[in-house]
XYZ file of N, CA and C in Angstrom:
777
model
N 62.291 -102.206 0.216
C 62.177 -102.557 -1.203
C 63.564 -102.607 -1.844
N 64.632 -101.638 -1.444
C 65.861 -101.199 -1.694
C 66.762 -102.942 -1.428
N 66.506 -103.099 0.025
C 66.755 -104.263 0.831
C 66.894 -105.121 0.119
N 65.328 -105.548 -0.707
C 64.831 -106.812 -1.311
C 65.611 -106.953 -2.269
N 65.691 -105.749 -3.073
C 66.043 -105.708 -4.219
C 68.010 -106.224 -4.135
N 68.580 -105.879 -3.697
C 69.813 -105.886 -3.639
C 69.856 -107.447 -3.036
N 69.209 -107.704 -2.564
C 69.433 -109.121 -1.520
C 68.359 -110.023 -2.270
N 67.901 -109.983 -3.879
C 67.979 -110.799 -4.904
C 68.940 -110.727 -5.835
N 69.452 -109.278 -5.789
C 70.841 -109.324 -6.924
C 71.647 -110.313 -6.088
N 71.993 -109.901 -4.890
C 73.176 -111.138 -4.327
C 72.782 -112.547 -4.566
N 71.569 -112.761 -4.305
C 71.233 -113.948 -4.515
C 71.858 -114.501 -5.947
N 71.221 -114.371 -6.576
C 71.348 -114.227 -8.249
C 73.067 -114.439 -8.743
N 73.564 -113.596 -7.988
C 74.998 -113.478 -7.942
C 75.865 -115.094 -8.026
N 75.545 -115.343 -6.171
C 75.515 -115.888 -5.324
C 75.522 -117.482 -6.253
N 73.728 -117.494 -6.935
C 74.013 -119.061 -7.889
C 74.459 -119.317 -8.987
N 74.492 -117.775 -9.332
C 75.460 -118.214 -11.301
C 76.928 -118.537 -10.331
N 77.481 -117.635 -9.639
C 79.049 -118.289 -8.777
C 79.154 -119.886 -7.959
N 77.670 -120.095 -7.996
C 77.755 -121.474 -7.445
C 77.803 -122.911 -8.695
N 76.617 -122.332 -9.654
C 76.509 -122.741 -10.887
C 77.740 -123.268 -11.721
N 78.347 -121.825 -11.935
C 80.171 -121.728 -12.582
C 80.841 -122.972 -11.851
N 81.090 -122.700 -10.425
C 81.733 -123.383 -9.991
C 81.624 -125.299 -9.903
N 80.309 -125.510 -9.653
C 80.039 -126.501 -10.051
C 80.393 -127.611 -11.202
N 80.017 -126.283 -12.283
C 80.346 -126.900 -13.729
C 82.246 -127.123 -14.074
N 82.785 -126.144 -13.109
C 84.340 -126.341 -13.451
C 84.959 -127.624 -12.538
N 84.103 -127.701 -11.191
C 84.071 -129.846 -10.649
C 84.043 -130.704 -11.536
N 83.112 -130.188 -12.903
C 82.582 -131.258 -13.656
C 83.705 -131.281 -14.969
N 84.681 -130.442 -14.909
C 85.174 -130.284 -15.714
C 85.216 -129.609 -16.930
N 84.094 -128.644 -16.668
C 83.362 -127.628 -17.749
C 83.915 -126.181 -17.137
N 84.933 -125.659 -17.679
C 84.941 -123.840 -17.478
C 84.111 -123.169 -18.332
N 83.340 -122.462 -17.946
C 82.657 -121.820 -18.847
C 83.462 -120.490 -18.806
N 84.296 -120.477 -17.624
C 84.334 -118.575 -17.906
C 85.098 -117.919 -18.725
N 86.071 -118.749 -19.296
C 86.894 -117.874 -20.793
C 85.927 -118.032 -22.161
N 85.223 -119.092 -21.787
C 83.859 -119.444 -23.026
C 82.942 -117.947 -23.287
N 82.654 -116.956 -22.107
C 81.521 -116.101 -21.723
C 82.179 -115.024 -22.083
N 83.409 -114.762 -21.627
C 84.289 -113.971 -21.866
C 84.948 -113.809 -23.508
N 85.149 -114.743 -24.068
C 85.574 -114.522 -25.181
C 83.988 -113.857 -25.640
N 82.930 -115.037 -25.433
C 81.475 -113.955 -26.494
C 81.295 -112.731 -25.902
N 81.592 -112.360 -24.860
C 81.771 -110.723 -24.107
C 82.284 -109.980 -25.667
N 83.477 -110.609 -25.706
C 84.669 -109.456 -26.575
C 84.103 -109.669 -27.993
N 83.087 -111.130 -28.304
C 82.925 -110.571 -29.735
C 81.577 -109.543 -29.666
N 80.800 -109.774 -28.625
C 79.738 -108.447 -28.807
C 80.254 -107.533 -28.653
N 81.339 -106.843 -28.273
C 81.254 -105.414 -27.766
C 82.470 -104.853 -29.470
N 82.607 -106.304 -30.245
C 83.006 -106.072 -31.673
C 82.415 -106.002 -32.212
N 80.821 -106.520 -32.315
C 79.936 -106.554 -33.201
C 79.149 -105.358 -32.780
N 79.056 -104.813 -31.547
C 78.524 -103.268 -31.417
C 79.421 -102.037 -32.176
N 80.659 -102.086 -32.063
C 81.276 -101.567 -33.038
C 81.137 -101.360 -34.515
N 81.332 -102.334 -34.944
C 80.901 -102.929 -36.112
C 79.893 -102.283 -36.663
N 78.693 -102.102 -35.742
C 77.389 -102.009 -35.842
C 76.944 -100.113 -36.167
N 78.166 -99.716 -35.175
C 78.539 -98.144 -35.100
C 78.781 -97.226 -36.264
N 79.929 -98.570 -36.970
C 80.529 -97.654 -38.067
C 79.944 -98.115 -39.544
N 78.946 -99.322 -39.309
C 78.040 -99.973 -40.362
C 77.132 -97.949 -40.143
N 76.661 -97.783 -39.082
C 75.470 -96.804 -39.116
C 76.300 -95.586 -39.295
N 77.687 -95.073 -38.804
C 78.113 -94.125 -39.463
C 77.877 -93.877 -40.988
N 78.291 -94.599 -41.592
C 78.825 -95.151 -42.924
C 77.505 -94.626 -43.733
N 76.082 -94.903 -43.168
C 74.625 -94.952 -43.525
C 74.235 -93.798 -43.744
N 74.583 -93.049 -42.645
C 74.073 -91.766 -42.367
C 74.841 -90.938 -43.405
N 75.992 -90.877 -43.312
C 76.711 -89.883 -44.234
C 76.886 -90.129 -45.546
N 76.166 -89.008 -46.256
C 75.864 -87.556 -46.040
C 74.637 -87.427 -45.818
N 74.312 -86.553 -44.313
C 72.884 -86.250 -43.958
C 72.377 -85.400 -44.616
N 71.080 -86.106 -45.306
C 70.078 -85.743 -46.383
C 69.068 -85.758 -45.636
N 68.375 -85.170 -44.504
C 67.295 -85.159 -43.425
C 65.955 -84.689 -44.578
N 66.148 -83.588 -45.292
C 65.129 -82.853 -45.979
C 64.328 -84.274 -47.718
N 65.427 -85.143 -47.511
C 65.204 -85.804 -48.700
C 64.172 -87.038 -48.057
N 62.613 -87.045 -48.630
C 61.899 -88.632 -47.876
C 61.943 -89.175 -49.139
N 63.085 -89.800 -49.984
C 63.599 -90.963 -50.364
C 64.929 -91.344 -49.295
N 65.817 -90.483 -49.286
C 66.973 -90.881 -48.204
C 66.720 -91.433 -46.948
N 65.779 -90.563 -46.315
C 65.097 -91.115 -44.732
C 63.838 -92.194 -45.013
N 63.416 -92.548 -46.487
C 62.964 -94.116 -46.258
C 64.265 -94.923 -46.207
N 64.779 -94.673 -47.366
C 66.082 -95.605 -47.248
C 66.811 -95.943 -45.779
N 67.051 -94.721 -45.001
C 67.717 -95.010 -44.195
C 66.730 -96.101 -42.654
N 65.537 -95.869 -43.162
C 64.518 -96.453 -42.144
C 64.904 -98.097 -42.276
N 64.683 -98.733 -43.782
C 64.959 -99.712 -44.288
C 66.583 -100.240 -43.387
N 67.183 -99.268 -43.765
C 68.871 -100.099 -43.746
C 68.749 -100.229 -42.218
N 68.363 -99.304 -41.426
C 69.059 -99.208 -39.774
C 68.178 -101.035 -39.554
N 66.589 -100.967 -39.821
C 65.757 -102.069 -39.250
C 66.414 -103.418 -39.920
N 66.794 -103.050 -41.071
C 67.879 -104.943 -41.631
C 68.804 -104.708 -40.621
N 69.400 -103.952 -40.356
C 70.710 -104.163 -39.485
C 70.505 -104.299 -37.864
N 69.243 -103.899 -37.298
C 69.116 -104.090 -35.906
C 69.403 -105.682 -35.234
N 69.391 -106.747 -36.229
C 69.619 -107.916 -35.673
C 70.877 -108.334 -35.179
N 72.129 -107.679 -35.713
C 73.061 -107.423 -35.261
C 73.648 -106.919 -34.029
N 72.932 -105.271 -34.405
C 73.110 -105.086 -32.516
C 72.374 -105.569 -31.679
N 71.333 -106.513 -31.746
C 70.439 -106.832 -30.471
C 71.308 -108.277 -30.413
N 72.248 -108.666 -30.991
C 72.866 -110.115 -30.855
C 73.946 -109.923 -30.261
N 74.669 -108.009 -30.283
C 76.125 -107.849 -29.973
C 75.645 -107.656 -28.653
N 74.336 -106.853 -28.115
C 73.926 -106.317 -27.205
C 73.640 -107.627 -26.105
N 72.997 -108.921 -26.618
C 72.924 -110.225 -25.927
C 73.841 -110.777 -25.740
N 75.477 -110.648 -26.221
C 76.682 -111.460 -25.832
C 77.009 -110.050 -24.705
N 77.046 -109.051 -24.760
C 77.754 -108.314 -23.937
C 77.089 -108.179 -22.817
N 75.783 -107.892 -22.090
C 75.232 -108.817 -21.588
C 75.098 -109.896 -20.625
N 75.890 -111.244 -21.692
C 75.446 -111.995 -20.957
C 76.446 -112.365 -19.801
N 75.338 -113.079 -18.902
C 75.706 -113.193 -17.476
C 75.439 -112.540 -16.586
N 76.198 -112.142 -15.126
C 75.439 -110.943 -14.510
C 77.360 -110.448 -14.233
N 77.694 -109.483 -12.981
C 78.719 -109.094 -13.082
C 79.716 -109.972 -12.990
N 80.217 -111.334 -12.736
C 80.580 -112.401 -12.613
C 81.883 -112.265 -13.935
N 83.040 -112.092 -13.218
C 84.302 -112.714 -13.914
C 84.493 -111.517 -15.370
N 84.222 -110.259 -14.914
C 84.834 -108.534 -15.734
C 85.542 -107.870 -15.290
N 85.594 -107.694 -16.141
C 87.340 -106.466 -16.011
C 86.549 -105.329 -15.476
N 87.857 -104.830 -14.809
C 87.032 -103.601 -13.878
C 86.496 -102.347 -14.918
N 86.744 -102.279 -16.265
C 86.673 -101.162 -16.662
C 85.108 -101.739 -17.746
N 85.022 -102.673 -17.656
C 83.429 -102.927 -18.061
C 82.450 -102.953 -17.632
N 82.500 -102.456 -16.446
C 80.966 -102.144 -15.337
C 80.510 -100.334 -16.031
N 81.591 -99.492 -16.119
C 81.022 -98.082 -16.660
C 80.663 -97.966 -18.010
N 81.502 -99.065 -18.803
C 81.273 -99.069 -20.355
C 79.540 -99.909 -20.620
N 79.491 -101.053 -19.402
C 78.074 -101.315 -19.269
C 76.878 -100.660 -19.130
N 77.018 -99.785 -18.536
C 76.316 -98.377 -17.745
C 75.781 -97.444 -19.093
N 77.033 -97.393 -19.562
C 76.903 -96.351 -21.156
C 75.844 -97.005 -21.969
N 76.377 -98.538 -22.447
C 75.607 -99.222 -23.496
C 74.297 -99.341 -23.103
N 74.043 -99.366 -21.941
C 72.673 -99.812 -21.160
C 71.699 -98.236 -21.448
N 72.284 -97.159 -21.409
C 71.825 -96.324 -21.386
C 71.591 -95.799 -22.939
N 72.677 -96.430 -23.982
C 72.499 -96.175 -25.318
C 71.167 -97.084 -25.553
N 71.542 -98.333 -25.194
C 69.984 -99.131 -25.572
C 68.592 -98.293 -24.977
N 68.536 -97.741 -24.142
C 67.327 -97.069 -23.792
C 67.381 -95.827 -25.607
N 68.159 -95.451 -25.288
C 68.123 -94.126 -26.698
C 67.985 -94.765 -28.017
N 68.673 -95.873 -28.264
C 68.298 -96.404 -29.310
C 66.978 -96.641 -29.685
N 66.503 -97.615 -28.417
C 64.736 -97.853 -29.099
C 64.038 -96.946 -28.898
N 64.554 -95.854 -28.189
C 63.646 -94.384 -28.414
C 63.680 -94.148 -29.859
N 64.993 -94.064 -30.315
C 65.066 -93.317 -31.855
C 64.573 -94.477 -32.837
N 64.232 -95.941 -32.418
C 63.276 -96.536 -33.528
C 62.056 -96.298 -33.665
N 61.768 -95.944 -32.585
C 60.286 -95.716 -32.315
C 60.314 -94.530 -32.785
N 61.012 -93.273 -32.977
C 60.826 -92.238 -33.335
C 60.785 -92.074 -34.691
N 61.669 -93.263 -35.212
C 61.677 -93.730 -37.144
C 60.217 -93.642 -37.282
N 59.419 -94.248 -36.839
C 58.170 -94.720 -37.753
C 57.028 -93.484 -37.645
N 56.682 -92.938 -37.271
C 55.950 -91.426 -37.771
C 56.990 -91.186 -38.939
N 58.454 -91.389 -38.598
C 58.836 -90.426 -39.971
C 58.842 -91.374 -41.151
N 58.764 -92.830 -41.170
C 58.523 -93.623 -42.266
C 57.383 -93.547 -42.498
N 56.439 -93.157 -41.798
C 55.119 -93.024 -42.761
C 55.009 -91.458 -43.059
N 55.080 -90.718 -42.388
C 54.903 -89.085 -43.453
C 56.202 -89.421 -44.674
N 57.361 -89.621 -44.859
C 58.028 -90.218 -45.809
C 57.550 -91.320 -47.145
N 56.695 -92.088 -46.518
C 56.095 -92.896 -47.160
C 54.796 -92.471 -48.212
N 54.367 -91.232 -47.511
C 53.371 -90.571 -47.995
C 53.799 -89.592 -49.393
N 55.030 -89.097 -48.591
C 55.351 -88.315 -49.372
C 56.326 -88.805 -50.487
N 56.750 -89.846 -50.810
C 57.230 -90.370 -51.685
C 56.637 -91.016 -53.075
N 55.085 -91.326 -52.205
C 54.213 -91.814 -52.898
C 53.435 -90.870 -53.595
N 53.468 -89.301 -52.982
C 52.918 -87.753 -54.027
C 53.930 -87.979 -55.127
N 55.275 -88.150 -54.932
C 56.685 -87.042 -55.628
C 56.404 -88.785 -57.032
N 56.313 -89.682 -56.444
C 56.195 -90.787 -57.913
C 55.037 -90.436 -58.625
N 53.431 -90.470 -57.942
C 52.498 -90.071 -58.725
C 52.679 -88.885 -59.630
N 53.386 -88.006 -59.004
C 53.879 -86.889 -60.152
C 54.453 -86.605 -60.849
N 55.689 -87.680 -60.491
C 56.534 -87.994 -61.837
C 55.803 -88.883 -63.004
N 55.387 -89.580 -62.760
C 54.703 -90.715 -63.790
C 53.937 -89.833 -64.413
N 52.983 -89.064 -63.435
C 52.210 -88.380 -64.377
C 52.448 -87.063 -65.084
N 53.476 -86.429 -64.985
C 54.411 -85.421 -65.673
C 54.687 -86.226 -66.716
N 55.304 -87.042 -66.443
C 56.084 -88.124 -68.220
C 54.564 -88.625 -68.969
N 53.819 -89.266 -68.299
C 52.528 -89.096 -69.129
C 52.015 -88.128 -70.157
N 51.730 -87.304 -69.594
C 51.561 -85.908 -69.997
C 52.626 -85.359 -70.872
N 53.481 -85.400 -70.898
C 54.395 -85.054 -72.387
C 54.395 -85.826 -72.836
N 53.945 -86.928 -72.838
C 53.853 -87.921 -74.010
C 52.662 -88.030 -74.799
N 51.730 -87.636 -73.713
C 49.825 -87.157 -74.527
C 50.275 -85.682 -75.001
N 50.677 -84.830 -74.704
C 51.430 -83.581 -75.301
C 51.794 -83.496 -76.424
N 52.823 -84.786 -76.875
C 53.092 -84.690 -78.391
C 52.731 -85.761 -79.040
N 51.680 -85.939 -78.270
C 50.729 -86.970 -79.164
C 49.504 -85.997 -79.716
N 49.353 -84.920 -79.045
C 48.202 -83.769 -79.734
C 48.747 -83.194 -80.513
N 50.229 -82.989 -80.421
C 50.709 -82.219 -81.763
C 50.949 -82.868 -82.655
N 50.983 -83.909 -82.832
C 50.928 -85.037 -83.901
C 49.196 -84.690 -84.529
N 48.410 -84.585 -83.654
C 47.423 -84.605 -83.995
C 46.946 -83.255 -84.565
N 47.148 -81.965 -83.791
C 47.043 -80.822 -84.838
C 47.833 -81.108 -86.394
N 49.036 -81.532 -86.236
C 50.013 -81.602 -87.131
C 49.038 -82.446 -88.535
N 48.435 -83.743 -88.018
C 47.575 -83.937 -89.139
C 46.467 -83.536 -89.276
N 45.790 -82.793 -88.947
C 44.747 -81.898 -89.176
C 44.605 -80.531 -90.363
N 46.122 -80.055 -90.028
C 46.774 -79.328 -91.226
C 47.009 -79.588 -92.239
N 47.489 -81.289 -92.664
C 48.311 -81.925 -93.207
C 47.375 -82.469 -94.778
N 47.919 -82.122 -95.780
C 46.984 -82.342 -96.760
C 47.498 -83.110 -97.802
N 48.918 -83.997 -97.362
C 49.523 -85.102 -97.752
C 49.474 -86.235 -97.530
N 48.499 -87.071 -98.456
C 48.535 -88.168 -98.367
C 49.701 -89.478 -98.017
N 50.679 -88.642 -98.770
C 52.054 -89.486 -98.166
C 52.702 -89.151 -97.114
N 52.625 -88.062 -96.170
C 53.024 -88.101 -95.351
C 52.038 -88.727 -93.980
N 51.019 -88.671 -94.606
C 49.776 -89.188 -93.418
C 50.485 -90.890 -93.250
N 50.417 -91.585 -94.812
C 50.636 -92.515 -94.401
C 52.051 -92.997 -93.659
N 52.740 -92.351 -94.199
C 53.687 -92.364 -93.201
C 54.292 -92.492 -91.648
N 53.023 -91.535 -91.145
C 52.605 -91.226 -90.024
C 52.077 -92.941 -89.429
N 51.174 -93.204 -90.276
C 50.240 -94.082 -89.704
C 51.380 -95.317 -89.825
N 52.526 -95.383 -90.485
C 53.277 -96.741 -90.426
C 54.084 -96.739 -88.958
N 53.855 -95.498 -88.803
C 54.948 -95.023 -87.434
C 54.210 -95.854 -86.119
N 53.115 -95.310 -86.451
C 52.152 -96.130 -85.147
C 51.235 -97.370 -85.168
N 51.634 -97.795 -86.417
C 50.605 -99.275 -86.557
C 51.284 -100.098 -86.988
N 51.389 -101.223 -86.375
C 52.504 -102.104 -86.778
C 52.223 -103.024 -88.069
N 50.669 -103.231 -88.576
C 50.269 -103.919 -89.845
C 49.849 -102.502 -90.233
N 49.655 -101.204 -90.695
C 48.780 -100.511 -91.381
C 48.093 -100.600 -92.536
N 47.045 -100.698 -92.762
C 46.164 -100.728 -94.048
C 46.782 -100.215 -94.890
N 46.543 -100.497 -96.158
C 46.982 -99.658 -96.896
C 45.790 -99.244 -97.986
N 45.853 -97.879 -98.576
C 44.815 -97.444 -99.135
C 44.861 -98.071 -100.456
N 43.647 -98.032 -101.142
C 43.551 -98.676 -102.555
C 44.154 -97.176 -103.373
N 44.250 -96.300 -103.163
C 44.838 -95.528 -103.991
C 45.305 -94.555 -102.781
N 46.128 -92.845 -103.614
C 46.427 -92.317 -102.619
C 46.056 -90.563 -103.278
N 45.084 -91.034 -103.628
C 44.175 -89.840 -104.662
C 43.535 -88.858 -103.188
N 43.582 -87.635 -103.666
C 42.602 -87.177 -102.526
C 41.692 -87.086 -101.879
N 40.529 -88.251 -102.477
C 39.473 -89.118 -101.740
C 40.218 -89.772 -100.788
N 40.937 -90.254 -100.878
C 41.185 -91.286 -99.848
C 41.894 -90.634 -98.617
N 41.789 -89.092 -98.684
C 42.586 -88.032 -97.555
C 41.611 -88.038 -95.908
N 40.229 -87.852 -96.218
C 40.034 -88.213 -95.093
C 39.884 -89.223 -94.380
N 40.069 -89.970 -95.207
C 40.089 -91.749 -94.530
C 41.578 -92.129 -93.789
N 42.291 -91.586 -94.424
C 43.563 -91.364 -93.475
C 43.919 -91.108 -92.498
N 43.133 -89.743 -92.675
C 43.082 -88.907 -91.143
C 42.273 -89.210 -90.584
N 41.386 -89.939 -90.579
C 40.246 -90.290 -89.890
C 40.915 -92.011 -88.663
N 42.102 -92.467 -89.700
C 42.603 -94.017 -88.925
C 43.823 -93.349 -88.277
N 44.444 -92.130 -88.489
C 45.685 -91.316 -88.125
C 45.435 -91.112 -86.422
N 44.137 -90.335 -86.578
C 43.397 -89.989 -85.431
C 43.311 -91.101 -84.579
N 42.210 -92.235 -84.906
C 42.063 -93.695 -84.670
C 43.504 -94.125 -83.852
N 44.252 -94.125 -84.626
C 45.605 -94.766 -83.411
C 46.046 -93.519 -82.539
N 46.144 -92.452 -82.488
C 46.525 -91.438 -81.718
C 45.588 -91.408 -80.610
N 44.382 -91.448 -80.950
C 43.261 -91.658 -79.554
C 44.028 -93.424 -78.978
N 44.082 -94.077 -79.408
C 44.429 -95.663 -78.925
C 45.926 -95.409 -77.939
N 46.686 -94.726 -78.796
C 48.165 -94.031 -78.084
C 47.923 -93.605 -76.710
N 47.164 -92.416 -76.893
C 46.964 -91.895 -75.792
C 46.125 -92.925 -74.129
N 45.440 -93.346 -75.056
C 44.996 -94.277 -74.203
C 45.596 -95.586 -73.250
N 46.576 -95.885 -73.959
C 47.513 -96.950 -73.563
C 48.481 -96.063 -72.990
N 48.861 -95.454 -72.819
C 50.173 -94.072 -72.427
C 49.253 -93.693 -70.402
N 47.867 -93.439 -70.641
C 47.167 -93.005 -69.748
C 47.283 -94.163 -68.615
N 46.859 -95.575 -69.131
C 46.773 -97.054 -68.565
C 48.159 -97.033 -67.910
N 49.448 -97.375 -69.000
C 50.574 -97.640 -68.707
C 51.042 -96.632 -67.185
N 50.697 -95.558 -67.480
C 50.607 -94.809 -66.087
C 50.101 -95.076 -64.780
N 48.648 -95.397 -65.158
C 47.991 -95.171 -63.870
C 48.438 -97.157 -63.775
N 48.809 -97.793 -64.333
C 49.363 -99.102 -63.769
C 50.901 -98.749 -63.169
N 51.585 -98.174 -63.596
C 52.711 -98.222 -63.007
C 52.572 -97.160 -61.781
N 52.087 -96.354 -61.623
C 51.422 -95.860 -59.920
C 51.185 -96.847 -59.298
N 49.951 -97.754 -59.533
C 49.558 -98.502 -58.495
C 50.569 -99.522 -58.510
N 51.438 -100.157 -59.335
C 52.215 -101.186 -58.866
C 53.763 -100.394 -57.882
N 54.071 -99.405 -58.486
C 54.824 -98.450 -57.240
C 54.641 -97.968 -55.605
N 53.234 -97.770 -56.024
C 52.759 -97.492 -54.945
C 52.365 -98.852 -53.990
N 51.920 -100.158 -54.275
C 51.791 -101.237 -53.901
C 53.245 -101.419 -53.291
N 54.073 -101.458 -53.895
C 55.424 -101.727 -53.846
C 56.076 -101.011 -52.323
N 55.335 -99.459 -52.298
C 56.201 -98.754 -51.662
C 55.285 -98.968 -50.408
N 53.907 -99.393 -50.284
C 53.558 -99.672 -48.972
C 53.697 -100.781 -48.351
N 54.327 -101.980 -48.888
C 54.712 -103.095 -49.006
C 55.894 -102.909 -47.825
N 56.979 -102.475 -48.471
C 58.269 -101.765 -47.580
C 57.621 -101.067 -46.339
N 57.020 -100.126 -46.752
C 56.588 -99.654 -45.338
C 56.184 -100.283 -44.438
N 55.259 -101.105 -45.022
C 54.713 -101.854 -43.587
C 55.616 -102.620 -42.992
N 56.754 -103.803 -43.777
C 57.710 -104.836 -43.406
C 58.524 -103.322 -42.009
N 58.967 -102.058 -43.172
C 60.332 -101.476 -41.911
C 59.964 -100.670 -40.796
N 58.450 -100.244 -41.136
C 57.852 -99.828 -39.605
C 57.717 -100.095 -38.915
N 57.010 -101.735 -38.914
C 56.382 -102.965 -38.170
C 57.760 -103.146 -37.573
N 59.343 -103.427 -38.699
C 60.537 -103.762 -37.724
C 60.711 -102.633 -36.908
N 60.823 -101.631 -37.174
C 61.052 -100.561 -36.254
C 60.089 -100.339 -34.713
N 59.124 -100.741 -34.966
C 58.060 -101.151 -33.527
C 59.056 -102.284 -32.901
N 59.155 -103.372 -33.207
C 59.881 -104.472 -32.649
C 61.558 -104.379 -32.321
N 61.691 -103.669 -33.108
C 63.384 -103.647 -32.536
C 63.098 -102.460 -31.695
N 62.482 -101.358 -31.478
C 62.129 -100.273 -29.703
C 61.776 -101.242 -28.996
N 60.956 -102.380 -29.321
C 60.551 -103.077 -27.949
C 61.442 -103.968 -27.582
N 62.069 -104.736 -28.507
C 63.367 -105.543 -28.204
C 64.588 -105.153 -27.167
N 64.728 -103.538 -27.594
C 65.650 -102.761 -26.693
C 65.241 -102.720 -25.589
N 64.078 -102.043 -25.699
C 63.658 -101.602 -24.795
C 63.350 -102.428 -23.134
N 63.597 -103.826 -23.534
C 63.150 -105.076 -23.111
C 64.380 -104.945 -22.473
N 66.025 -105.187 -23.278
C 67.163 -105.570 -22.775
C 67.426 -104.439 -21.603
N 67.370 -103.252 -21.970
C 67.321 -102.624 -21.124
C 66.814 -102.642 -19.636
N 65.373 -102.708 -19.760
C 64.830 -103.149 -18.762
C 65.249 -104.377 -17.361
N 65.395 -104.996 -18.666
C 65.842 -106.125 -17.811
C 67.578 -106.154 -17.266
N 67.762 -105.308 -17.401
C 69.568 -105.329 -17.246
C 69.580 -103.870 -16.106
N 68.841 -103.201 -15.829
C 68.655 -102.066 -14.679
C 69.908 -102.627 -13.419
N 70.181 -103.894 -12.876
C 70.873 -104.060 -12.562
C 72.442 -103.701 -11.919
N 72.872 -103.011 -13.417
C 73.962 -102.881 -13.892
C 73.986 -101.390 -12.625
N 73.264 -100.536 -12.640
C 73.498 -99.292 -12.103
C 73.163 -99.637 -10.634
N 72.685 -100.711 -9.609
C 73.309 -100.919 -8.936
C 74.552 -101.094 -8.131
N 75.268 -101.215 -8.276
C 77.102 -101.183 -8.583
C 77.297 -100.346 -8.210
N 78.230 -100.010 -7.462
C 79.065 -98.610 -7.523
C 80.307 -98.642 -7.920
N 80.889 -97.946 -8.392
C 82.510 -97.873 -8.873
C 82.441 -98.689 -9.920
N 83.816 -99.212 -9.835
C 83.878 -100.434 -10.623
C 84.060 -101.973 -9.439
N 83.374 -102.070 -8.979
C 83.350 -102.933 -7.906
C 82.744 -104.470 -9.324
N 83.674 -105.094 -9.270
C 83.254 -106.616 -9.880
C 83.618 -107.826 -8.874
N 82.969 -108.660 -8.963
C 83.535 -110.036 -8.367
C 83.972 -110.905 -8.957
């Protein structure tokens, strides 16, 4: 099996060196062409390194707004390294410097760890996701709630209140046409408080709405994201996980033995 296996790598070898050569009869070199995209992937893996340094710091592990965020940024940016990871790559050992067969070995082995740790993102984007979606419902509804809060003390406040001019007052605060009374005699005191009340129940009511709408459009919002950077995070582990696979190759080799 060992046999087979090695005596299709030669093969393999054997026709990209026949291939190359062919094409340079024809007047086509490809091999400074392969070589230069060699050197820009193993720049754009770099690149890619200190883009994710840059991300991470300062590690906020305990914060699930930071570790959604960071779920988001790594999965926009995976297209990058799976493009630096396909120029470096490409070809088989054919026309490398001797010191890129061990640096191959490394990356080959980072790509296995990488799509481990995407795949390991998404349990934590969804308990994150969950829990982001408690810490908003509770903010919204904390600010709700002090706002129905001193909307009841408005409301004890006129209950006490045995001023006709300050009632109306009140009522210009919260009604943008307010009635106005035919007089401001003390008959006309509970009719005041009676429309005072009237918009303070309406307040509260629109305060309650405005809430439980801005939950569900947050929360819409925030499973929205989730699904787009989880779903990427499934696909960029399998993407790796793929290059990898298919590049096992590489640890065939011994030394730095290139042709």
């Amino acid at each position: 099996m060992i046999k087979s296996s090695a005596a299709k790598r030669d093969s393999t070898s054997s026709a990209e060196a026949t291939s190359l050569k062919n094409l340079s009869l024809a007047g086509i070199d490809l091999t400074n062409s392969i070589s230069s995209l060699r050197t820009i992937g193993y720049g754009l893996i770099s690149l890619w390194l200190l883009d994710i340094l840059a991300i991470l710091h300062p590690l906020k592990p305990l914060d699930p707004v930071w570790g959604f965020q960071i779920l988001g940024q790594l999965v926009e940016r995976v297209g990058v390294l799976l493009i630096a990871l396909g120029l470096v790559l490409l070809g088989d050992i054919q026309h490398r410097q001797k010191w890129e067969l061990p640096l191959l070995k490394v990356i080959v082995r980072m790509t296995l760890a990488t799509a481990i740790a995407y795949f390991c993102l998404v349990p934590l984007g969804i308990g994150n996701t969950v829990r982001i979606a408690n810490l908003t419902h509770n903010q919204i509804s904390t600010q709700a709630q002090a706002e129905i809060n001193r909307l009841n003390g408005f409301s004890s406040a006129i209950a006490t209140n045995n001023d006709p001019a300050e009632i109306q007052s009140f009522i210009a605060r919260f009604a943008p046409n307010p009635e106005r009374p035919s007089s401001s005699t003390q008959s006309s005191l509970p009719d005041l408080k009676q429309q005072a009340n009237l918009l303070l129940k309406r307040q509260t009511k629109e305060v309650r709405g405005q809430a439980e709408l801005a939950v569900k459009e947050k929360k819409q919002s925030l499973i929205k994201r989730s699904l787009k950077w989880n779903i990427g995070a499934i696909l960029s582990g399998i993407l790796l996980l793929l290059l990898w696979g298919h590049n096992g190759w590489i640890f065939r080799f011994k030394g730095n033995r290139v042709n």
